[in-house]
């Protein structure tokens, strides 16, 4: 029996790649501009709607390519602020989370880059059920496009801080960023994008070489190797010193100040001496420290609150280190990384067990 040929995911194509495909099909290259415009500016979900292409050509490309879509399984809106969180289902039934947040300077979106995560950070819900697969560039774009459509709001800035480790899906993430910042499409400035990493050192160098001008957020969470290795297994591979060297290189190369994330966890990293270690590590660096009260997740016993975070901020300020305590937007809707997906899937497992 003949099986249907697998259609190529057209949203994952950068403009130049799309142009090559179109020219290979014997069409003039401006057709690629038209298609790119329909997909990334006008956001159609059907080749039939690309009305400036002939019916014959539309037929031809729809036999070779597909326009994928996301299905919103859940929408949670915060009662405290304008934060909205979506649980999206992908076409293979995997799920990812996307969060839209409202700041004074505009609307920001936090997207996922993988289904699950291999990094194993002890306080993080995304990692509990392990890693399933990488997201394609198109699946990252769809989180932006679909949330903009459903909320009727335009995204002005983006953070790659949802489920997954973006530097563990390097090629797809870079491709996604190129499509998103393409002036023929959404045209989002790379300066308005932050990428958060647990610290995959060789990829930080690689990213610096690309010169994209992104802000790099580094999830540090501890300033000594012993504690950091305990809570973040990646630290066994790349120690703090190597990580900081890579961050300095990133700053020298791009001129973009590094933002260090520090989730305060009671009795683990919240003492004055921990603030001193952080000061010794970062002094002289042009950087910023973002303190987060660790979000409690059901499966783990780590806790902290705003009070501990503010106390830690005070310790740092006394040492002359610039720090802010991150606003905990959407805390009533479990807006932290991976919690909604985890909750939904463990409920489903429970339902299955009851059958
Ligand atoms: N893998 C990337 C990006 C995803 S996590 C990274 O490690 O940076 C986004 C941020 O949320 C990271 O700083 C991560 O350490 C933090 N995070 C994860 N779980 C958390 C929790 N329970 N409480 C507070 N911050 C958490």
mmCIF file of C-alpha atoms and ligand atoms in Angstrom:
data_model
loop_
_atom_site.group_PDB
_atom_site.id
_atom_site.type_symbol
_atom_site.label_atom_id
_atom_site.label_comp_id
_atom_site.label_asym_id
_atom_site.label_seq_id
_atom_site.Cartn_x
_atom_site.Cartn_y
_atom_site.Cartn_z
ATOM 1 C CA UNK A 1 0.000 0.000 0.000
ATOM 2 C CA UNK A 2 1.305 3.452 -0.886
ATOM 3 C CA UNK A 3 1.675 5.745 2.096
ATOM 4 C CA UNK A 4 1.093 9.494 1.816
ATOM 5 C CA UNK A 5 4.347 11.434 1.367
ATOM 6 C CA UNK A 6 5.280 13.340 4.526
ATOM 7 C CA UNK A 7 4.598 17.005 3.970
ATOM 8 C CA UNK A 8 7.210 19.538 4.994
ATOM 9 C CA UNK A 9 6.426 21.979 7.798
ATOM 10 C CA UNK A 10 6.490 25.288 5.931
ATOM 11 C CA UNK A 11 6.487 27.492 9.063
ATOM 12 C CA UNK A 12 9.933 26.160 9.960
ATOM 13 C CA UNK A 13 11.558 27.589 6.826
ATOM 14 C CA UNK A 14 13.713 30.694 6.984
ATOM 15 C CA UNK A 15 13.050 33.048 4.078
ATOM 16 C CA UNK A 16 16.156 32.078 2.077
ATOM 17 C CA UNK A 17 15.397 28.371 2.460
ATOM 18 C CA UNK A 18 11.833 28.907 1.322
ATOM 19 C CA UNK A 19 13.058 30.855 -1.688
ATOM 20 C CA UNK A 20 15.361 27.961 -2.674
ATOM 21 C CA UNK A 21 12.464 25.508 -2.444
ATOM 22 C CA UNK A 22 10.203 27.713 -4.553
ATOM 23 C CA UNK A 23 12.853 28.277 -7.219
ATOM 24 C CA UNK A 24 13.498 24.531 -7.289
ATOM 25 C CA UNK A 25 9.807 24.084 -8.100
ATOM 26 C CA UNK A 26 10.357 26.249 -11.188
ATOM 27 C CA UNK A 27 8.542 29.310 -9.795
ATOM 28 C CA UNK A 28 9.832 32.884 -9.700
ATOM 29 C CA UNK A 29 11.481 33.802 -6.405
ATOM 30 C CA UNK A 30 8.954 36.557 -5.563
ATOM 31 C CA UNK A 31 6.459 33.757 -4.860
ATOM 32 C CA UNK A 32 8.515 33.061 -1.741
ATOM 33 C CA UNK A 33 7.951 36.677 -0.604
ATOM 34 C CA UNK A 34 4.222 36.234 -1.121
ATOM 35 C CA UNK A 35 4.071 32.958 0.782
ATOM 36 C CA UNK A 36 6.255 34.270 3.615
ATOM 37 C CA UNK A 37 3.961 37.298 3.903
ATOM 38 C CA UNK A 38 0.828 35.116 4.054
ATOM 39 C CA UNK A 39 2.366 32.902 6.721
ATOM 40 C CA UNK A 40 4.188 35.342 8.970
ATOM 41 C CA UNK A 41 2.367 38.665 8.504
ATOM 42 C CA UNK A 42 -1.186 37.789 7.506
ATOM 43 C CA UNK A 43 -1.003 34.468 9.392
ATOM 44 C CA UNK A 44 -3.262 32.313 7.231
ATOM 45 C CA UNK A 45 -3.653 28.669 8.179
ATOM 46 C CA UNK A 46 -4.626 27.350 4.754
ATOM 47 C CA UNK A 47 -2.849 27.528 1.396
ATOM 48 C CA UNK A 48 -6.300 28.101 -0.151
ATOM 49 C CA UNK A 49 -6.365 31.564 1.445
ATOM 50 C CA UNK A 50 -3.205 32.706 -0.377
ATOM 51 C CA UNK A 51 -5.294 34.472 -2.978
ATOM 52 C CA UNK A 52 -2.515 36.088 -4.989
ATOM 53 C CA UNK A 53 -1.182 32.643 -5.965
ATOM 54 C CA UNK A 54 -2.763 30.711 -8.831
ATOM 55 C CA UNK A 55 -5.065 27.840 -7.858
ATOM 56 C CA UNK A 56 -2.700 25.488 -9.656
ATOM 57 C CA UNK A 57 0.327 26.636 -7.638
ATOM 58 C CA UNK A 58 -1.628 26.542 -4.373
ATOM 59 C CA UNK A 59 -2.536 22.953 -5.176
ATOM 60 C CA UNK A 60 1.050 22.112 -5.921
ATOM 61 C CA UNK A 61 2.490 23.532 -2.707
ATOM 62 C CA UNK A 62 -0.254 22.104 -0.536
ATOM 63 C CA UNK A 63 0.727 18.668 -1.839
ATOM 64 C CA UNK A 64 4.298 19.203 -0.653
ATOM 65 C CA UNK A 65 3.983 21.358 2.472
ATOM 66 C CA UNK A 66 1.687 21.659 5.465
ATOM 67 C CA UNK A 67 0.821 24.580 7.756
ATOM 68 C CA UNK A 68 0.728 23.139 11.236
ATOM 69 C CA UNK A 69 -1.394 24.472 14.071
ATOM 70 C CA UNK A 70 -1.639 24.324 17.844
ATOM 71 C CA UNK A 71 -4.675 23.431 19.860
ATOM 72 C CA UNK A 72 -5.320 25.373 23.080
ATOM 73 C CA UNK A 73 -6.199 22.679 25.628
ATOM 74 C CA UNK A 74 -6.391 25.080 28.541
ATOM 75 C CA UNK A 75 -6.367 28.811 29.188
ATOM 76 C CA UNK A 76 -5.789 30.115 32.671
ATOM 77 C CA UNK A 77 -6.151 33.821 33.383
ATOM 78 C CA UNK A 78 -4.738 35.344 36.541
ATOM 79 C CA UNK A 79 -7.116 37.222 38.818
ATOM 80 C CA UNK A 80 -4.204 39.250 40.200
ATOM 81 C CA UNK A 81 -2.795 40.661 36.967
ATOM 82 C CA UNK A 82 -3.161 40.298 33.208
ATOM 83 C CA UNK A 83 -1.099 37.122 32.970
ATOM 84 C CA UNK A 84 -2.587 34.364 30.820
ATOM 85 C CA UNK A 85 -1.226 30.889 30.507
ATOM 86 C CA UNK A 86 -1.941 28.414 27.724
ATOM 87 C CA UNK A 87 -1.444 24.690 27.601
ATOM 88 C CA UNK A 88 -1.094 23.888 23.908
ATOM 89 C CA UNK A 89 -1.336 20.490 22.281
ATOM 90 C CA UNK A 90 0.976 19.755 19.354
ATOM 91 C CA UNK A 91 0.016 17.527 16.426
ATOM 92 C CA UNK A 92 1.610 14.458 18.051
ATOM 93 C CA UNK A 93 -0.405 15.076 21.267
ATOM 94 C CA UNK A 94 2.583 16.383 23.198
ATOM 95 C CA UNK A 95 1.936 19.526 25.228
ATOM 96 C CA UNK A 96 3.773 22.742 25.941
ATOM 97 C CA UNK A 97 3.098 25.890 27.940
ATOM 98 C CA UNK A 98 3.122 29.522 26.867
ATOM 99 C CA UNK A 99 2.611 32.502 29.167
ATOM 100 C CA UNK A 100 1.611 36.038 28.183
ATOM 101 C CA UNK A 101 2.482 38.786 30.654
ATOM 102 C CA UNK A 102 1.671 42.471 30.790
ATOM 103 C CA UNK A 103 4.414 44.901 31.800
ATOM 104 C CA UNK A 104 4.544 48.680 31.788
ATOM 105 C CA UNK A 105 6.641 48.563 28.618
ATOM 106 C CA UNK A 106 4.267 46.192 26.827
ATOM 107 C CA UNK A 107 3.252 42.591 26.328
ATOM 108 C CA UNK A 108 5.791 39.859 26.816
ATOM 109 C CA UNK A 109 5.536 36.182 25.928
ATOM 110 C CA UNK A 110 7.332 33.274 27.552
ATOM 111 C CA UNK A 111 7.603 30.282 25.225
ATOM 112 C CA UNK A 112 8.712 26.653 25.520
ATOM 113 C CA UNK A 113 11.552 25.307 23.395
ATOM 114 C CA UNK A 114 11.324 21.563 24.120
ATOM 115 C CA UNK A 115 8.752 19.021 25.275
ATOM 116 C CA UNK A 116 10.109 18.217 28.731
ATOM 117 C CA UNK A 117 13.738 18.771 29.633
ATOM 118 C CA UNK A 118 16.868 16.664 30.199
ATOM 119 C CA UNK A 119 18.679 19.085 32.468
ATOM 120 C CA UNK A 120 17.294 17.698 35.730
ATOM 121 C CA UNK A 121 17.295 20.882 37.852
ATOM 122 C CA UNK A 122 15.949 19.723 41.189
ATOM 123 C CA UNK A 123 13.457 22.575 41.748
ATOM 124 C CA UNK A 124 11.945 22.571 38.255
ATOM 125 C CA UNK A 125 8.643 20.926 37.247
ATOM 126 C CA UNK A 126 9.578 20.713 33.545
ATOM 127 C CA UNK A 127 12.148 18.064 34.141
ATOM 128 C CA UNK A 128 10.187 15.627 36.326
ATOM 129 C CA UNK A 129 8.672 13.529 33.535
ATOM 130 C CA UNK A 130 11.933 13.711 31.531
ATOM 131 C CA UNK A 131 12.606 14.790 27.971
ATOM 132 C CA UNK A 132 10.336 13.945 25.034
ATOM 133 C CA UNK A 133 11.581 15.914 22.042
ATOM 134 C CA UNK A 134 12.787 19.208 20.622
ATOM 135 C CA UNK A 135 10.308 21.736 19.301
ATOM 136 C CA UNK A 136 10.636 22.750 15.669
ATOM 137 C CA UNK A 137 11.087 26.427 14.710
ATOM 138 C CA UNK A 138 7.470 26.384 13.477
ATOM 139 C CA UNK A 139 6.177 25.107 16.819
ATOM 140 C CA UNK A 140 7.948 27.937 18.628
ATOM 141 C CA UNK A 141 6.536 30.481 16.168
ATOM 142 C CA UNK A 142 3.042 29.076 16.533
ATOM 143 C CA UNK A 143 3.128 29.760 20.262
ATOM 144 C CA UNK A 144 3.665 33.428 19.408
ATOM 145 C CA UNK A 145 1.151 33.610 16.558
ATOM 146 C CA UNK A 146 -1.603 31.600 18.222
ATOM 147 C CA UNK A 147 -1.378 33.446 21.555
ATOM 148 C CA UNK A 148 -1.432 36.793 19.735
ATOM 149 C CA UNK A 149 -4.514 35.661 17.820
ATOM 150 C CA UNK A 150 -6.398 34.244 20.796
ATOM 151 C CA UNK A 151 -5.649 37.204 23.057
ATOM 152 C CA UNK A 152 -5.920 39.839 20.304
ATOM 153 C CA UNK A 153 -2.700 41.385 21.636
ATOM 154 C CA UNK A 154 0.650 41.926 19.967
ATOM 155 C CA UNK A 155 3.797 40.636 21.600
ATOM 156 C CA UNK A 156 6.538 43.251 22.051
ATOM 157 C CA UNK A 157 9.104 41.137 23.820
ATOM 158 C CA UNK A 158 9.879 37.490 24.195
ATOM 159 C CA UNK A 159 11.573 35.281 26.750
ATOM 160 C CA UNK A 160 12.753 31.740 26.074
ATOM 161 C CA UNK A 161 12.087 30.647 29.638
ATOM 162 C CA UNK A 162 9.276 28.131 29.299
ATOM 163 C CA UNK A 163 9.655 24.355 29.226
ATOM 164 C CA UNK A 164 13.017 23.111 27.945
ATOM 165 C CA UNK A 165 16.618 24.205 27.617
ATOM 166 C CA UNK A 166 16.922 26.455 24.541
ATOM 167 C CA UNK A 167 20.656 25.840 24.078
ATOM 168 C CA UNK A 168 19.975 22.083 23.992
ATOM 169 C CA UNK A 169 17.850 22.754 20.875
ATOM 170 C CA UNK A 170 20.320 25.217 19.422
ATOM 171 C CA UNK A 171 19.766 24.989 15.651
ATOM 172 C CA UNK A 172 15.973 25.109 15.841
ATOM 173 C CA UNK A 173 16.038 27.994 18.318
ATOM 174 C CA UNK A 174 18.391 30.040 16.121
ATOM 175 C CA UNK A 175 16.235 29.362 13.077
ATOM 176 C CA UNK A 176 13.122 30.376 15.022
ATOM 177 C CA UNK A 177 14.793 33.636 16.092
ATOM 178 C CA UNK A 178 15.795 34.406 12.512
ATOM 179 C CA UNK A 179 12.239 33.882 11.239
ATOM 180 C CA UNK A 180 10.682 35.874 14.090
ATOM 181 C CA UNK A 181 13.015 38.824 13.563
ATOM 182 C CA UNK A 182 12.743 38.785 9.748
ATOM 183 C CA UNK A 183 11.424 42.142 8.574
ATOM 184 C CA UNK A 184 9.241 40.318 6.045
ATOM 185 C CA UNK A 185 7.471 38.627 8.967
ATOM 186 C CA UNK A 186 6.760 39.589 12.586
ATOM 187 C CA UNK A 187 9.948 41.664 12.594
ATOM 188 C CA UNK A 188 10.519 41.411 16.342
ATOM 189 C CA UNK A 189 13.815 43.005 17.281
ATOM 190 C CA UNK A 190 16.309 40.529 18.718
ATOM 191 C CA UNK A 191 17.085 43.182 21.320
ATOM 192 C CA UNK A 192 13.666 42.485 22.784
ATOM 193 C CA UNK A 193 14.367 38.789 23.222
ATOM 194 C CA UNK A 194 15.964 37.036 26.211
ATOM 195 C CA UNK A 195 17.218 33.505 26.141
ATOM 196 C CA UNK A 196 17.516 31.712 29.468
ATOM 197 C CA UNK A 197 19.992 28.883 29.925
ATOM 198 C CA UNK A 198 21.115 26.607 32.740
ATOM 199 C CA UNK A 199 24.644 27.032 31.346
ATOM 200 C CA UNK A 200 25.626 24.836 28.394
ATOM 201 C CA UNK A 201 29.009 26.486 28.043
ATOM 202 C CA UNK A 202 30.071 25.609 24.446
ATOM 203 C CA UNK A 203 26.705 26.815 23.145
ATOM 204 C CA UNK A 204 27.128 30.173 24.927
ATOM 205 C CA UNK A 205 30.338 30.689 22.916
ATOM 206 C CA UNK A 206 28.552 29.625 19.748
ATOM 207 C CA UNK A 207 25.711 32.049 20.423
ATOM 208 C CA UNK A 208 28.190 34.867 21.068
ATOM 209 C CA UNK A 209 29.788 34.203 17.649
ATOM 210 C CA UNK A 210 26.422 34.512 15.908
ATOM 211 C CA UNK A 211 26.183 38.093 17.157
ATOM 212 C CA UNK A 212 22.397 38.079 17.323
ATOM 213 C CA UNK A 213 22.294 40.671 20.104
ATOM 214 C CA UNK A 214 19.994 38.702 22.375
ATOM 215 C CA UNK A 215 19.988 39.165 26.122
ATOM 216 C CA UNK A 216 21.378 36.110 27.823
ATOM 217 C CA UNK A 217 19.816 35.102 31.136
ATOM 218 C CA UNK A 218 21.853 32.588 33.055
ATOM 219 C CA UNK A 219 20.174 30.438 35.688
ATOM 220 C CA UNK A 220 22.899 30.511 38.300
ATOM 221 C CA UNK A 221 20.976 29.837 41.543
ATOM 222 C CA UNK A 222 24.159 29.164 43.534
ATOM 223 C CA UNK A 223 27.633 30.697 43.566
ATOM 224 C CA UNK A 224 29.584 27.685 44.804
ATOM 225 C CA UNK A 225 30.092 24.443 42.900
ATOM 226 C CA UNK A 226 28.985 22.179 45.712
ATOM 227 C CA UNK A 227 25.517 23.694 46.087
ATOM 228 C CA UNK A 228 25.051 24.331 42.386
ATOM 229 C CA UNK A 229 25.919 20.725 41.476
ATOM 230 C CA UNK A 230 23.442 19.537 44.069
ATOM 231 C CA UNK A 231 20.528 21.449 42.605
ATOM 232 C CA UNK A 232 21.620 21.668 38.943
ATOM 233 C CA UNK A 233 23.283 18.550 37.473
ATOM 234 C CA UNK A 234 24.629 20.554 34.485
ATOM 235 C CA UNK A 235 27.143 22.024 36.928
ATOM 236 C CA UNK A 236 28.948 18.659 37.080
ATOM 237 C CA UNK A 237 29.669 19.084 33.387
ATOM 238 C CA UNK A 238 30.518 22.792 33.322
ATOM 239 C CA UNK A 239 31.688 24.294 36.578
ATOM 240 C CA UNK A 240 30.848 27.819 37.684
ATOM 241 C CA UNK A 241 34.221 29.236 36.692
ATOM 242 C CA UNK A 242 33.888 27.973 33.111
ATOM 243 C CA UNK A 243 30.333 29.294 32.984
ATOM 244 C CA UNK A 244 31.337 32.758 34.161
ATOM 245 C CA UNK A 245 34.204 32.865 31.626
ATOM 246 C CA UNK A 246 31.704 32.082 28.864
ATOM 247 C CA UNK A 247 29.374 34.826 30.143
ATOM 248 C CA UNK A 248 32.209 37.367 30.143
ATOM 249 C CA UNK A 249 33.036 36.345 26.598
ATOM 250 C CA UNK A 250 29.388 36.798 25.612
ATOM 251 C CA UNK A 251 29.367 40.303 27.048
ATOM 252 C CA UNK A 252 32.684 41.266 25.396
ATOM 253 C CA UNK A 253 31.510 39.972 22.047
ATOM 254 C CA UNK A 254 27.955 41.351 22.031
ATOM 255 C CA UNK A 255 27.983 44.257 24.504
ATOM 256 C CA UNK A 256 24.833 42.755 26.019
ATOM 257 C CA UNK A 257 24.781 42.688 29.802
ATOM 258 C CA UNK A 258 24.212 39.233 31.301
ATOM 259 C CA UNK A 259 21.247 38.748 33.580
ATOM 260 C CA UNK A 260 21.899 36.171 36.312
ATOM 261 C CA UNK A 261 18.855 34.417 37.710
ATOM 262 C CA UNK A 262 19.017 33.439 41.351
ATOM 263 C CA UNK A 263 16.069 31.486 42.801
ATOM 264 C CA UNK A 264 16.303 31.856 46.552
ATOM 265 C CA UNK A 265 15.676 28.525 48.285
ATOM 266 C CA UNK A 266 15.358 28.430 52.076
ATOM 267 C CA UNK A 267 18.352 26.807 53.815
ATOM 268 C CA UNK A 268 20.014 26.019 50.448
ATOM 269 C CA UNK A 269 21.321 29.328 49.067
ATOM 270 C CA UNK A 270 19.676 32.114 51.085
ATOM 271 C CA UNK A 271 22.309 33.047 53.672
ATOM 272 C CA UNK A 272 24.471 36.143 53.945
ATOM 273 C CA UNK A 273 27.549 34.062 53.132
ATOM 274 C CA UNK A 274 25.856 32.953 49.893
ATOM 275 C CA UNK A 275 25.354 36.595 48.970
ATOM 276 C CA UNK A 276 29.035 37.166 49.655
ATOM 277 C CA UNK A 277 30.009 34.252 47.376
ATOM 278 C CA UNK A 278 27.831 35.718 44.651
ATOM 279 C CA UNK A 279 29.442 39.120 45.151
ATOM 280 C CA UNK A 280 32.952 37.591 44.889
ATOM 281 C CA UNK A 281 31.962 35.787 41.715
ATOM 282 C CA UNK A 282 30.363 38.726 39.932
ATOM 283 C CA UNK A 283 32.249 41.782 41.168
ATOM 284 C CA UNK A 284 33.551 43.933 38.356
ATOM 285 C CA UNK A 285 31.190 42.348 35.812
ATOM 286 C CA UNK A 286 28.672 44.484 33.999
ATOM 287 C CA UNK A 287 25.665 42.343 34.859
ATOM 288 C CA UNK A 288 22.375 42.219 36.640
ATOM 289 C CA UNK A 289 21.039 39.821 39.264
ATOM 290 C CA UNK A 290 17.404 38.820 39.163
ATOM 291 C CA UNK A 291 16.212 37.250 42.383
ATOM 292 C CA UNK A 292 13.228 34.909 42.269
ATOM 293 C CA UNK A 293 11.468 33.384 45.256
ATOM 294 C CA UNK A 294 11.493 29.684 44.340
ATOM 295 C CA UNK A 295 8.051 28.517 43.231
ATOM 296 C CA UNK A 296 6.852 25.603 45.269
ATOM 297 C CA UNK A 297 6.133 22.520 43.173
ATOM 298 C CA UNK A 298 4.136 19.610 44.471
ATOM 299 C CA UNK A 299 6.796 16.957 43.928
ATOM 300 C CA UNK A 300 9.592 18.841 45.722
ATOM 301 C CA UNK A 301 10.099 20.290 49.162
ATOM 302 C CA UNK A 302 12.001 23.482 48.207
ATOM 303 C CA UNK A 303 10.412 26.651 49.569
ATOM 304 C CA UNK A 304 11.007 30.359 49.965
ATOM 305 C CA UNK A 305 8.911 33.504 49.959
ATOM 306 C CA UNK A 306 9.131 37.138 49.013
ATOM 307 C CA UNK A 307 10.574 37.929 52.420
ATOM 308 C CA UNK A 308 13.593 35.653 51.916
ATOM 309 C CA UNK A 309 14.058 37.078 48.417
ATOM 310 C CA UNK A 310 13.975 40.670 49.711
ATOM 311 C CA UNK A 311 16.382 39.791 52.509
ATOM 312 C CA UNK A 312 18.810 38.294 49.995
ATOM 313 C CA UNK A 313 18.486 41.392 47.811
ATOM 314 C CA UNK A 314 19.427 43.523 50.825
ATOM 315 C CA UNK A 315 22.533 41.404 51.481
ATOM 316 C CA UNK A 316 23.594 41.933 47.857
ATOM 317 C CA UNK A 317 22.901 45.647 47.887
ATOM 318 C CA UNK A 318 25.009 46.058 51.004
ATOM 319 C CA UNK A 319 27.841 44.596 48.912
ATOM 320 C CA UNK A 320 27.114 46.936 46.008
ATOM 321 C CA UNK A 321 25.548 44.360 43.659
ATOM 322 C CA UNK A 322 22.671 45.492 41.478
ATOM 323 C CA UNK A 323 19.656 43.238 42.006
ATOM 324 C CA UNK A 324 15.899 43.141 41.540
ATOM 325 C CA UNK A 325 13.310 40.769 42.901
ATOM 326 C CA UNK A 326 11.313 39.530 39.958
ATOM 327 C CA UNK A 327 7.612 40.331 40.048
ATOM 328 C CA UNK A 328 5.832 37.040 40.498
ATOM 329 C CA UNK A 329 3.256 37.472 37.763
ATOM 330 C CA UNK A 330 0.464 34.924 37.594
ATOM 331 C CA UNK A 331 1.441 33.115 40.776
ATOM 332 C CA UNK A 332 -2.217 32.117 41.233
ATOM 333 C CA UNK A 333 -2.169 30.208 37.928
ATOM 334 C CA UNK A 334 1.076 28.295 38.432
ATOM 335 C CA UNK A 335 2.817 30.452 35.859
ATOM 336 C CA UNK A 336 6.211 28.910 36.665
ATOM 337 C CA UNK A 337 7.902 26.637 34.252
ATOM 338 C CA UNK A 338 6.222 23.311 33.501
ATOM 339 C CA UNK A 339 3.760 23.314 36.370
ATOM 340 C CA UNK A 340 0.562 23.354 34.329
ATOM 341 C CA UNK A 341 1.683 20.633 31.927
ATOM 342 C CA UNK A 342 2.862 18.535 34.869
ATOM 343 C CA UNK A 343 -0.439 18.977 36.671
ATOM 344 C CA UNK A 344 -2.520 18.186 33.572
ATOM 345 C CA UNK A 345 -0.516 15.077 32.752
ATOM 346 C CA UNK A 346 -0.394 13.702 36.287
ATOM 347 C CA UNK A 347 -4.166 14.148 36.498
ATOM 348 C CA UNK A 348 -4.455 12.215 33.249
ATOM 349 C CA UNK A 349 -2.208 9.445 34.630
ATOM 350 C CA UNK A 350 -4.476 9.347 37.684
ATOM 351 C CA UNK A 351 -7.553 9.063 35.446
ATOM 352 C CA UNK A 352 -5.944 6.204 33.515
ATOM 353 C CA UNK A 353 -5.076 4.426 36.749
ATOM 354 C CA UNK A 354 -8.746 4.644 37.773
ATOM 355 C CA UNK A 355 -10.043 2.974 34.589
HETATM 356 N N1 LIG B 1 16.264 25.798 30.789
HETATM 357 C C1 LIG B 1 16.347 27.207 30.855
HETATM 358 C C2 LIG B 1 15.028 27.929 30.659
HETATM 359 C C3 LIG B 1 13.792 27.361 31.310
HETATM 360 S S1 LIG B 1 13.571 27.600 33.019
HETATM 361 C C4 LIG B 1 17.048 27.652 32.124
HETATM 362 O O1 LIG B 1 17.421 26.798 32.910
HETATM 363 O O2 LIG B 1 17.301 28.832 32.282
HETATM 364 C C5 LIG B 1 13.311 29.305 33.254
HETATM 365 C C6 LIG B 1 13.765 29.808 34.605
HETATM 366 O O3 LIG B 1 12.881 29.366 35.657
HETATM 367 C C7 LIG B 1 15.148 29.323 35.000
HETATM 368 O O4 LIG B 1 15.871 30.364 35.607
HETATM 369 C C8 LIG B 1 14.840 28.230 35.998
HETATM 370 O O5 LIG B 1 15.938 27.938 36.786
HETATM 371 C C9 LIG B 1 13.646 28.836 36.719
HETATM 372 N N2 LIG B 1 12.817 27.904 37.469
HETATM 373 C C10 LIG B 1 12.458 26.647 37.173
HETATM 374 N N3 LIG B 1 11.685 26.124 38.146
HETATM 375 C C11 LIG B 1 11.534 27.082 39.076
HETATM 376 C C12 LIG B 1 10.863 27.156 40.324
HETATM 377 N N4 LIG B 1 10.188 26.119 40.816
HETATM 378 N N5 LIG B 1 10.944 28.305 41.019
HETATM 379 C C13 LIG B 1 11.648 29.377 40.528
HETATM 380 N N6 LIG B 1 12.305 29.368 39.373
HETATM 381 C C14 LIG B 1 12.263 28.231 38.643
#
